[in-house]
mmCIF file of C-alpha atoms in Angstrom:
data_model
loop_
_atom_site.group_PDB
_atom_site.id
_atom_site.type_symbol
_atom_site.label_atom_id
_atom_site.label_comp_id
_atom_site.label_asym_id
_atom_site.label_seq_id
_atom_site.Cartn_x
_atom_site.Cartn_y
_atom_site.Cartn_z
ATOM 1 C CA LEU A 16 223.624 126.807 75.308
ATOM 2 C CA ARG A 17 223.394 124.743 72.412
ATOM 3 C CA GLN A 18 226.964 123.601 72.899
ATOM 4 C CA ALA A 19 226.285 122.853 76.609
ATOM 5 C CA ALA A 20 223.248 120.770 75.637
ATOM 6 C CA GLY A 21 225.189 119.178 73.101
ATOM 7 C CA THR A 22 227.749 118.033 75.604
ATOM 8 C CA VAL A 23 225.048 116.916 78.186
ATOM 9 C CA ASN A 24 223.663 114.762 75.120
ATOM 10 C CA LEU A 25 226.752 113.072 74.286
ATOM 11 C CA ILE A 26 227.849 112.401 77.699
ATOM 12 C CA GLY A 27 224.222 110.962 78.373
ATOM 13 C CA ALA A 28 224.775 108.960 75.610
ATOM 14 C CA LEU A 29 228.221 107.547 76.484
ATOM 15 C CA VAL A 30 227.206 106.763 79.932
ATOM 16 C CA VAL A 31 224.001 104.758 78.619
ATOM 17 C CA SER A 32 226.076 102.909 75.982
ATOM 18 C CA GLY A 33 228.835 102.198 78.686
ATOM 19 C CA ALA A 34 226.161 100.904 81.194
ATOM 20 C CA VAL A 35 224.554 98.321 78.602
ATOM 21 C CA THR A 36 228.139 97.319 77.388
ATOM 22 C CA PHE A 37 229.109 96.460 81.013
ATOM 23 C CA ALA A 38 226.014 94.936 81.784
ATOM 24 C CA VAL A 39 226.506 92.321 78.758
ATOM 25 C CA LEU A 40 230.183 91.670 79.525
ATOM 26 C CA ILE A 41 229.532 90.659 82.988
ATOM 27 C CA ALA A 42 226.419 88.872 81.960
ATOM 28 C CA HIS A 43 227.401 84.857 81.687
ATOM 29 C CA ASP A 44 223.856 83.841 81.055
ATOM 30 C CA PHE A 45 222.424 86.374 78.689
ATOM 31 C CA ARG A 46 219.409 85.118 77.304
ATOM 32 C CA ILE A 47 217.649 88.086 75.368
ATOM 33 C CA GLY A 48 219.593 87.661 71.848
ATOM 34 C CA GLU A 49 223.324 87.321 71.446
ATOM 35 C CA SER A 50 225.938 89.625 73.093
ATOM 36 C CA LYS A 51 227.584 91.129 70.367
ATOM 37 C CA TYR A 52 224.327 92.442 69.158
ATOM 38 C CA TRP A 53 223.760 94.394 72.264
ATOM 39 C CA ILE A 54 227.270 95.574 71.887
ATOM 40 C CA PHE A 55 226.713 97.044 68.350
ATOM 41 C CA LEU A 56 223.586 98.419 69.804
ATOM 42 C CA ALA A 57 225.292 100.260 72.571
ATOM 43 C CA ALA A 58 227.492 101.666 70.229
ATOM 44 C CA LEU A 59 224.825 102.789 67.863
ATOM 45 C CA ILE A 60 223.189 104.655 71.049
ATOM 46 C CA VAL A 61 226.481 106.998 70.859
ATOM 47 C CA ILE A 62 225.690 107.644 67.010
ATOM 48 C CA ARG A 63 221.967 108.028 67.217
ATOM 49 C CA SER A 64 222.055 110.454 70.192
ATOM 50 C CA PRO A 65 223.915 113.037 68.239
ATOM 51 C CA TRP A 66 221.513 112.461 65.325
ATOM 52 C CA ILE A 67 218.294 113.282 67.414
ATOM 53 C CA PHE A 68 220.289 116.301 68.762
ATOM 54 C CA THR A 69 221.061 117.657 65.355
ATOM 55 C CA GLN A 70 217.268 117.249 64.653
ATOM 56 C CA THR A 71 216.418 119.173 67.722
ATOM 57 C CA LEU A 72 218.644 121.851 66.792
ATOM 58 C CA LEU A 73 217.210 122.563 63.387
ATOM 59 C CA GLN A 74 213.748 122.460 65.167
ATOM 60 C CA SER A 75 214.869 124.856 67.464
ATOM 61 C CA ARG A 76 216.097 127.150 64.457
ATOM 62 C CA HIS A 77 212.635 126.588 62.500
ATOM 63 C CA VAL A 78 214.424 124.842 59.674
ATOM 64 C CA TYR A 79 211.611 122.449 59.455
ATOM 65 C CA ALA A 80 212.184 121.931 55.684
ATOM 66 C CA LEU A 81 215.878 120.627 55.936
ATOM 67 C CA ARG A 82 214.758 118.963 59.226
ATOM 68 C CA SER A 83 212.049 116.913 57.261
ATOM 69 C CA THR A 84 214.305 116.329 54.084
ATOM 70 C CA LEU A 85 217.333 114.708 56.476
ATOM 71 C CA SER A 86 214.511 112.555 58.372
ATOM 72 C CA ILE A 87 213.314 111.349 54.868
ATOM 73 C CA LEU A 88 217.085 110.672 53.660
ATOM 74 C CA VAL A 89 217.900 108.608 56.787
ATOM 75 C CA ALA A 90 214.998 106.727 56.618
ATOM 76 C CA ALA A 91 215.496 105.757 53.063
ATOM 77 C CA LEU A 92 219.396 105.065 53.564
ATOM 78 C CA SER A 93 218.702 102.776 56.712
ATOM 79 C CA ALA A 94 215.728 101.226 54.867
ATOM 80 C CA SER A 95 217.839 100.288 51.814
ATOM 81 C CA LEU A 96 221.255 99.951 53.127
ATOM 82 C CA GLY A 97 219.613 98.069 56.162
ATOM 83 C CA ILE A 98 217.809 95.373 53.538
ATOM 84 C CA VAL A 99 220.930 94.519 51.844
ATOM 85 C CA ALA A 100 223.039 94.372 55.055
ATOM 86 C CA THR A 101 220.560 92.300 56.768
ATOM 87 C CA TYR A 102 220.450 89.914 53.844
ATOM 88 C CA ARG A 103 224.269 89.493 53.781
ATOM 89 C CA TYR A 104 225.512 89.626 57.361
ATOM 90 C CA GLY A 105 221.907 89.253 59.424
ATOM 91 C CA LEU A 106 221.187 91.591 62.441
ATOM 92 C CA GLY A 107 224.712 92.866 62.691
ATOM 93 C CA GLY A 108 224.689 94.058 59.199
ATOM 94 C CA PHE A 109 221.294 95.894 59.957
ATOM 95 C CA LEU A 110 222.802 97.611 62.778
ATOM 96 C CA VAL A 111 226.117 98.837 61.164
ATOM 97 C CA ALA A 112 223.872 100.030 58.379
ATOM 98 C CA LEU A 113 221.635 102.188 60.659
ATOM 99 C CA GLY A 114 224.623 103.729 62.242
ATOM 100 C CA ILE A 115 226.311 104.523 58.803
ATOM 101 C CA SER A 116 222.919 106.151 57.941
ATOM 102 C CA TYR A 117 222.744 108.232 61.155
ATOM 103 C CA CYS A 118 226.406 109.477 60.625
ATOM 104 C CA ILE A 119 225.446 110.891 56.909
ATOM 105 C CA GLY A 120 222.324 112.336 58.323
ATOM 106 C CA ILE A 121 224.559 114.128 61.008
ATOM 107 C CA ALA A 122 227.403 114.990 58.355
ATOM 108 C CA VAL A 123 224.558 116.705 56.156
ATOM 109 C CA SER A 124 223.051 118.483 59.395
ATOM 110 C CA TYR A 125 226.580 119.823 60.244
ATOM 111 C CA THR A 126 226.945 121.685 56.743
ATOM 112 C CA ARG A 127 224.242 123.536 57.549
ATOM 113 C CA LEU A 128 223.977 123.968 61.315
ATOM 114 C CA PRO A 129 227.546 123.299 62.631
ATOM 115 C CA TRP A 130 227.607 122.514 66.681
ATOM 116 C CA LEU A 131 230.479 120.967 68.822
ATOM 117 C CA PRO A 132 230.049 119.877 72.471
ATOM 118 C CA THR A 133 231.505 122.188 74.749
ATOM 119 C CA LEU A 134 235.258 121.172 76.012
ATOM 120 C CA PRO A 135 235.851 121.525 78.788
ATOM 121 C CA VAL A 136 232.317 120.798 80.042
ATOM 122 C CA ASP A 137 230.291 124.176 81.243
ATOM 123 C CA LEU A 138 229.259 122.884 84.682
ATOM 124 C CA ARG A 139 226.878 125.642 85.510
ATOM 125 C CA ARG A 140 225.069 125.567 82.081
ATOM 126 C CA SER A 141 225.015 122.093 82.081
ATOM 127 C CA VAL A 142 223.472 121.287 85.588
ATOM 128 C CA ALA A 143 220.967 124.106 84.656
ATOM 129 C CA LEU A 144 219.955 122.249 81.500
ATOM 130 C CA ILE A 145 219.736 118.736 83.428
ATOM 131 C CA ARG A 146 217.614 120.343 86.091
ATOM 132 C CA SER A 147 215.336 121.670 83.502
ATOM 133 C CA GLY A 148 215.184 118.888 80.952
ATOM 134 C CA PHE A 149 215.356 116.000 83.286
ATOM 135 C CA PRO A 150 211.742 115.868 84.105
ATOM 136 C CA ILE A 151 210.907 116.395 80.393
ATOM 137 C CA MET A 152 213.024 113.336 79.831
ATOM 138 C CA LEU A 153 211.515 111.383 82.589
ATOM 139 C CA SER A 154 207.891 112.290 81.181
ATOM 140 C CA ASN A 155 208.690 111.264 77.599
ATOM 141 C CA LEU A 156 210.127 107.944 78.956
ATOM 142 C CA ALA A 157 207.071 107.334 80.916
ATOM 143 C CA LYS A 158 204.761 108.119 77.934
ATOM 144 C CA LEU A 159 206.830 105.720 75.908
ATOM 145 C CA PHE A 160 206.577 102.949 78.427
ATOM 146 C CA LEU A 161 202.858 103.688 78.454
ATOM 147 C CA TRP A 162 202.563 103.089 74.930
ATOM 148 C CA THR A 163 204.106 99.866 75.556
ATOM 149 C CA MET A 164 202.487 98.324 78.159
ATOM 150 C CA ASP A 165 200.181 96.479 76.299
ATOM 151 C CA LYS A 166 202.137 94.965 74.167
ATOM 152 C CA LEU A 167 204.421 93.975 77.163
ATOM 153 C CA PHE A 168 201.505 92.291 79.059
ATOM 154 C CA ILE A 169 200.380 90.293 75.619
ATOM 155 C CA TRP A 170 203.986 89.144 75.192
ATOM 156 C CA ILE A 171 204.467 88.167 78.711
ATOM 157 C CA PHE A 172 201.167 86.448 79.358
ATOM 158 C CA MET A 173 199.913 85.365 76.081
ATOM 159 C CA GLY A 174 202.635 84.777 73.841
ATOM 160 C CA ASN A 175 204.469 85.746 70.607
ATOM 161 C CA ALA A 176 201.367 84.838 68.473
ATOM 162 C CA ALA A 177 198.949 87.085 70.088
ATOM 163 C CA LEU A 178 201.514 89.948 70.086
ATOM 164 C CA GLY A 179 202.008 89.221 66.245
ATOM 165 C CA ILE A 180 198.314 89.697 65.685
ATOM 166 C CA TYR A 181 197.875 92.941 68.217
ATOM 167 C CA ALA A 182 200.909 94.513 66.180
ATOM 168 C CA VAL A 183 199.356 94.616 63.115
ATOM 169 C CA GLN A 184 196.532 97.110 64.561
ATOM 170 C CA SER A 185 199.300 98.643 66.772
ATOM 171 C CA THR A 186 201.324 99.900 63.289
ATOM 172 C CA VAL A 187 197.795 101.358 62.210
ATOM 173 C CA THR A 188 197.465 103.212 65.713
ATOM 174 C CA ASN A 189 201.171 104.406 66.035
ATOM 175 C CA PHE A 190 200.978 105.778 62.269
ATOM 176 C CA MET A 191 197.966 108.005 63.404
ATOM 177 C CA MET A 192 199.844 109.423 66.299
ATOM 178 C CA LEU A 193 202.644 110.457 64.074
ATOM 179 C CA LEU A 194 200.472 113.177 62.586
ATOM 180 C CA PRO A 195 199.640 115.010 65.604
ATOM 181 C CA GLY A 196 203.174 114.314 66.742
ATOM 182 C CA GLY A 197 204.370 116.471 63.582
ATOM 183 C CA ILE A 198 201.963 119.059 63.851
ATOM 184 C CA THR A 199 202.969 119.768 67.487
ATOM 185 C CA GLU A 200 206.567 119.659 66.749
ATOM 186 C CA VAL A 201 206.260 122.450 64.436
ATOM 187 C CA LEU A 202 204.114 124.044 67.124
ATOM 188 C CA TYR A 203 206.170 123.776 70.208
ATOM 189 C CA PRO A 204 208.844 126.406 69.259
ATOM 190 C CA GLN A 205 206.035 128.878 68.168
ATOM 191 C CA VAL A 206 204.561 128.256 71.586
ATOM 192 C CA LEU A 207 207.837 129.141 73.296
ATOM 193 C CA ALA A 208 208.588 132.263 71.305
ATOM 194 C CA GLN A 209 204.992 133.578 71.969
ATOM 195 C CA LEU A 210 205.286 132.546 75.647
ATOM 196 C CA SER A 211 208.271 134.363 76.148
ATOM 197 C CA ARG A 212 206.840 137.799 75.517
ATOM 198 C CA ASP A 213 204.070 139.945 77.431
ATOM 199 C CA ASP A 214 200.483 138.642 78.256
ATOM 200 C CA VAL A 215 201.661 135.026 78.825
ATOM 201 C CA THR A 216 198.001 134.380 80.189
ATOM 202 C CA ALA A 217 196.114 135.649 77.352
ATOM 203 C CA LYS A 218 198.375 133.628 75.065
ATOM 204 C CA ALA A 219 198.493 130.375 76.885
ATOM 205 C CA ARG A 220 194.392 130.503 77.072
ATOM 206 C CA ALA A 221 194.556 131.133 73.458
ATOM 207 C CA PHE A 222 196.902 128.036 72.345
ATOM 208 C CA LEU A 223 194.698 126.007 74.968
ATOM 209 C CA ASN A 224 191.422 126.760 73.252
ATOM 210 C CA ASP A 225 192.622 127.660 69.556
ATOM 211 C CA GLY A 226 195.415 125.011 69.377
ATOM 212 C CA SER A 227 193.694 122.196 70.808
ATOM 213 C CA ASP A 228 190.487 123.022 68.684
ATOM 214 C CA MET A 229 192.630 123.213 65.592
ATOM 215 C CA LEU A 230 194.372 119.687 66.088
ATOM 216 C CA MET A 231 191.223 117.812 67.131
ATOM 217 C CA ARG A 232 189.311 119.645 64.090
ATOM 218 C CA PHE A 233 192.543 118.026 61.652
ATOM 219 C CA MET A 234 192.468 114.644 63.701
ATOM 220 C CA CYS A 235 189.020 113.650 64.138
ATOM 221 C CA PRO A 236 187.971 113.079 60.743
ATOM 222 C CA LEU A 237 191.299 110.991 60.292
ATOM 223 C CA LEU A 238 190.529 109.010 63.330
ATOM 224 C CA ALA A 239 186.866 108.400 61.903
ATOM 225 C CA VAL A 240 188.331 107.159 58.377
ATOM 226 C CA ALA A 241 190.778 104.838 60.286
ATOM 227 C CA PHE A 242 187.915 103.382 62.566
ATOM 228 C CA LEU A 243 185.613 102.907 59.136
ATOM 229 C CA THR A 244 188.166 101.278 57.090
ATOM 230 C CA LEU A 245 190.336 99.512 59.389
ATOM 231 C CA HIS A 246 188.986 96.007 58.535
ATOM 232 C CA LEU A 247 189.156 96.325 54.680
ATOM 233 C CA PRO A 248 193.036 96.091 54.314
ATOM 234 C CA ILE A 249 193.326 93.142 56.968
ATOM 235 C CA ARG A 250 190.205 91.173 55.705
ATOM 236 C CA TRP A 251 191.604 91.762 52.315
ATOM 237 C CA LEU A 252 195.411 91.260 52.680
ATOM 238 C CA LEU A 253 195.902 89.760 56.186
ATOM 239 C CA PRO A 254 192.995 87.264 56.482
ATOM 240 C CA ASP A 255 194.895 85.301 59.157
ATOM 241 C CA TYR A 256 194.926 88.299 61.445
ATOM 242 C CA VAL A 257 191.271 89.487 61.579
ATOM 243 C CA ASP A 258 191.724 89.037 65.462
ATOM 244 C CA ALA A 259 193.181 92.432 65.114
ATOM 245 C CA ILE A 260 190.154 94.447 64.051
ATOM 246 C CA PRO A 261 188.064 94.514 67.673
ATOM 247 C CA PRO A 262 191.206 95.671 69.481
ATOM 248 C CA GLY A 263 192.132 98.108 66.575
ATOM 249 C CA LEU A 264 188.973 99.704 66.615
ATOM 250 C CA ILE A 265 189.124 100.372 70.417
ATOM 251 C CA MET A 266 192.752 101.609 70.086
ATOM 252 C CA ILE A 267 191.694 104.108 67.348
ATOM 253 C CA LEU A 268 189.275 105.534 69.475
ATOM 254 C CA ALA A 269 191.431 105.425 72.369
ATOM 255 C CA ALA A 270 193.803 107.578 70.512
ATOM 256 C CA PHE A 271 191.404 110.471 70.746
ATOM 257 C CA PHE A 272 192.742 111.074 74.391
ATOM 258 C CA PRO A 273 196.285 111.592 73.867
ATOM 259 C CA VAL A 274 195.912 113.748 70.972
ATOM 260 C CA ALA A 275 193.412 115.879 72.636
ATOM 261 C CA GLY A 276 196.263 116.400 75.546
ATOM 262 C CA ARG A 277 198.952 117.484 72.895
ATOM 263 C CA VAL A 278 198.463 120.872 72.669
ATOM 264 C CA PRO A 279 197.991 121.531 76.627
ATOM 265 C CA GLY A 280 201.135 119.373 77.112
ATOM 266 C CA ILE A 281 203.475 121.932 75.102
ATOM 267 C CA VAL A 282 201.813 124.696 76.829
ATOM 268 C CA LEU A 283 202.479 123.173 80.136
ATOM 269 C CA THR A 284 206.087 122.412 79.300
ATOM 270 C CA ALA A 285 206.708 125.764 77.785
ATOM 271 C CA LEU A 286 205.471 127.524 81.127
ATOM 272 C CA GLY A 287 207.952 125.265 83.239
ATOM 273 C CA GLY A 288 205.143 122.702 84.757
ATOM 274 C CA GLN A 289 207.164 119.658 83.614
ATOM 275 C CA VAL A 290 206.690 118.116 87.222
ATOM 276 C CA ILE A 291 202.821 118.185 86.842
ATOM 277 C CA MET A 292 203.172 116.346 83.604
ATOM 278 C CA LEU A 293 205.358 113.839 84.963
ATOM 279 C CA SER A 294 203.244 112.961 87.860
ATOM 280 C CA ARG A 295 200.236 112.698 85.754
ATOM 281 C CA THR A 296 201.924 110.437 83.422
ATOM 282 C CA ILE A 297 202.959 108.061 86.293
ATOM 283 C CA MET A 298 199.356 108.072 87.491
ATOM 284 C CA ALA A 299 198.196 106.815 84.103
ATOM 285 C CA ILE A 300 200.768 104.266 83.860
ATOM 286 C CA VAL A 301 199.406 103.015 87.585
ATOM 287 C CA VAL A 302 195.973 102.919 86.182
ATOM 288 C CA ALA A 303 196.854 101.264 82.902
ATOM 289 C CA ALA A 304 198.907 98.464 84.525
ATOM 290 C CA PHE A 305 195.626 97.998 86.969
ATOM 291 C CA ALA A 306 193.268 97.698 83.914
ATOM 292 C CA LEU A 307 195.788 95.507 82.054
ATOM 293 C CA GLY A 308 196.151 93.298 84.787
ATOM 294 C CA THR A 309 192.649 92.898 85.388
ATOM 295 C CA ALA A 310 192.018 92.209 81.786
ATOM 296 C CA VAL A 311 194.522 89.244 81.818
ATOM 297 C CA LEU A 312 193.139 87.974 85.108
ATOM 298 C CA LEU A 313 189.374 87.964 83.515
ATOM 299 C CA ASP A 314 190.847 86.199 80.382
ATOM 300 C CA GLY A 315 189.672 89.309 78.311
ATOM 301 C CA GLY A 316 191.818 88.418 75.473
ATOM 302 C CA LEU A 317 193.168 91.176 72.882
ATOM 303 C CA VAL A 318 189.931 93.191 73.286
ATOM 304 C CA GLY A 319 190.269 93.304 77.252
ATOM 305 C CA ILE A 320 193.851 94.339 76.670
ATOM 306 C CA ALA A 321 192.981 97.238 74.312
ATOM 307 C CA MET A 322 190.225 98.153 76.604
ATOM 308 C CA GLY A 323 192.666 98.543 79.733
ATOM 309 C CA MET A 324 194.835 100.573 77.678
ATOM 310 C CA ALA A 325 192.308 102.883 76.481
ATOM 311 C CA VAL A 326 191.429 103.661 80.202
ATOM 312 C CA GLY A 327 195.408 104.545 80.677
ATOM 313 C CA LEU A 328 195.102 106.859 77.529
ATOM 314 C CA LEU A 329 191.919 108.405 78.637
ATOM 315 C CA LEU A 330 194.277 109.884 81.666
ATOM 316 C CA VAL A 331 196.776 111.125 79.162
ATOM 317 C CA LYS A 332 194.109 113.536 78.113
ATOM 318 C CA MET A 333 193.557 114.659 81.523
ATOM 319 C CA THR A 334 197.235 114.545 82.159
ATOM 320 C CA PRO A 335 198.496 117.732 80.458
ATOM 321 C CA GLY A 336 195.570 119.612 79.718
ATOM 322 C CA TYR A 337 192.347 119.315 81.700
ATOM 323 C CA GLN A 338 193.194 119.100 85.441
ATOM 324 C CA PRO A 339 192.423 121.681 87.936
ATOM 325 C CA GLU A 340 196.218 121.578 88.576
ATOM 326 C CA LEU A 341 197.166 122.927 85.338
ATOM 327 C CA MET A 342 194.542 125.615 85.347
ATOM 328 C CA SER A 343 195.491 126.772 88.716
ATOM 329 C CA TYR A 344 199.152 126.510 87.439
ATOM 330 C CA LEU A 345 198.651 128.639 84.178
ATOM 331 C CA PHE A 346 196.033 131.223 85.522
ATOM 332 C CA GLY A 347 196.095 131.235 89.280
#
């Protein structure tokens, strides 16, 4: 199964990379950056995808210490090599440095957890993996798009200067989401292992109740501290960006909703309810798009954008965990 998954992963990366390269080569009037950088980026996709796969393999084996060490190693290498390469060779140098960092991470991973794609391709297992994983992939893409919608609306309708101001608080909010993300990454294999045994209903209820309660008890104080102190570093270090404070406070409060849906989301995925999660995430995108569009039309500024985004994130809480469809799916 791991070899089949590695094959699907590698072929998918090659297809995406080839599509990007083809699009750049046939585009005679390519305005978003220089074509050569997109070629570099297409090659980077083929390198980064196996790196992400090795991280997932380590997670599936519960080798969290090595996984974290390698993540830190690649981050440190990409930062140090990237700064030097960018200074000497520009954006192309940075992309090459990033690719080298990923290759080193893959090589070190392979010494501890060797894997190779299956050749020839095992079609039966590959098709089964794609059928099971495709809704999960689409759901993750939908969540990524949801988290990016506010920036896209600001960039399109308000310009780069407003986007730069908004990005200051967005960095803080994204950092806050890394913490529950790390917790649920550790919890996810445990949920899979527990739910593969008897008493699925009782264990699922326990994870939904106790797991969600534990995560929220951990995150609520952190969100409160961020809410109360966000203005301090901005006023002290970045006084020209004080307009980022009001939307930042709104987004910190709104972060509660996706955090509350983390544990129910992994329970739902573990029990095969990926399509429910995908449909509800798409609904959240539609609602957020309507709210963001309304904020733009009413000239609500950055505060209006943040409030529109909060409306969409409210549905993220409802998406994986608190809808009647999920409870019916889990417990009849």
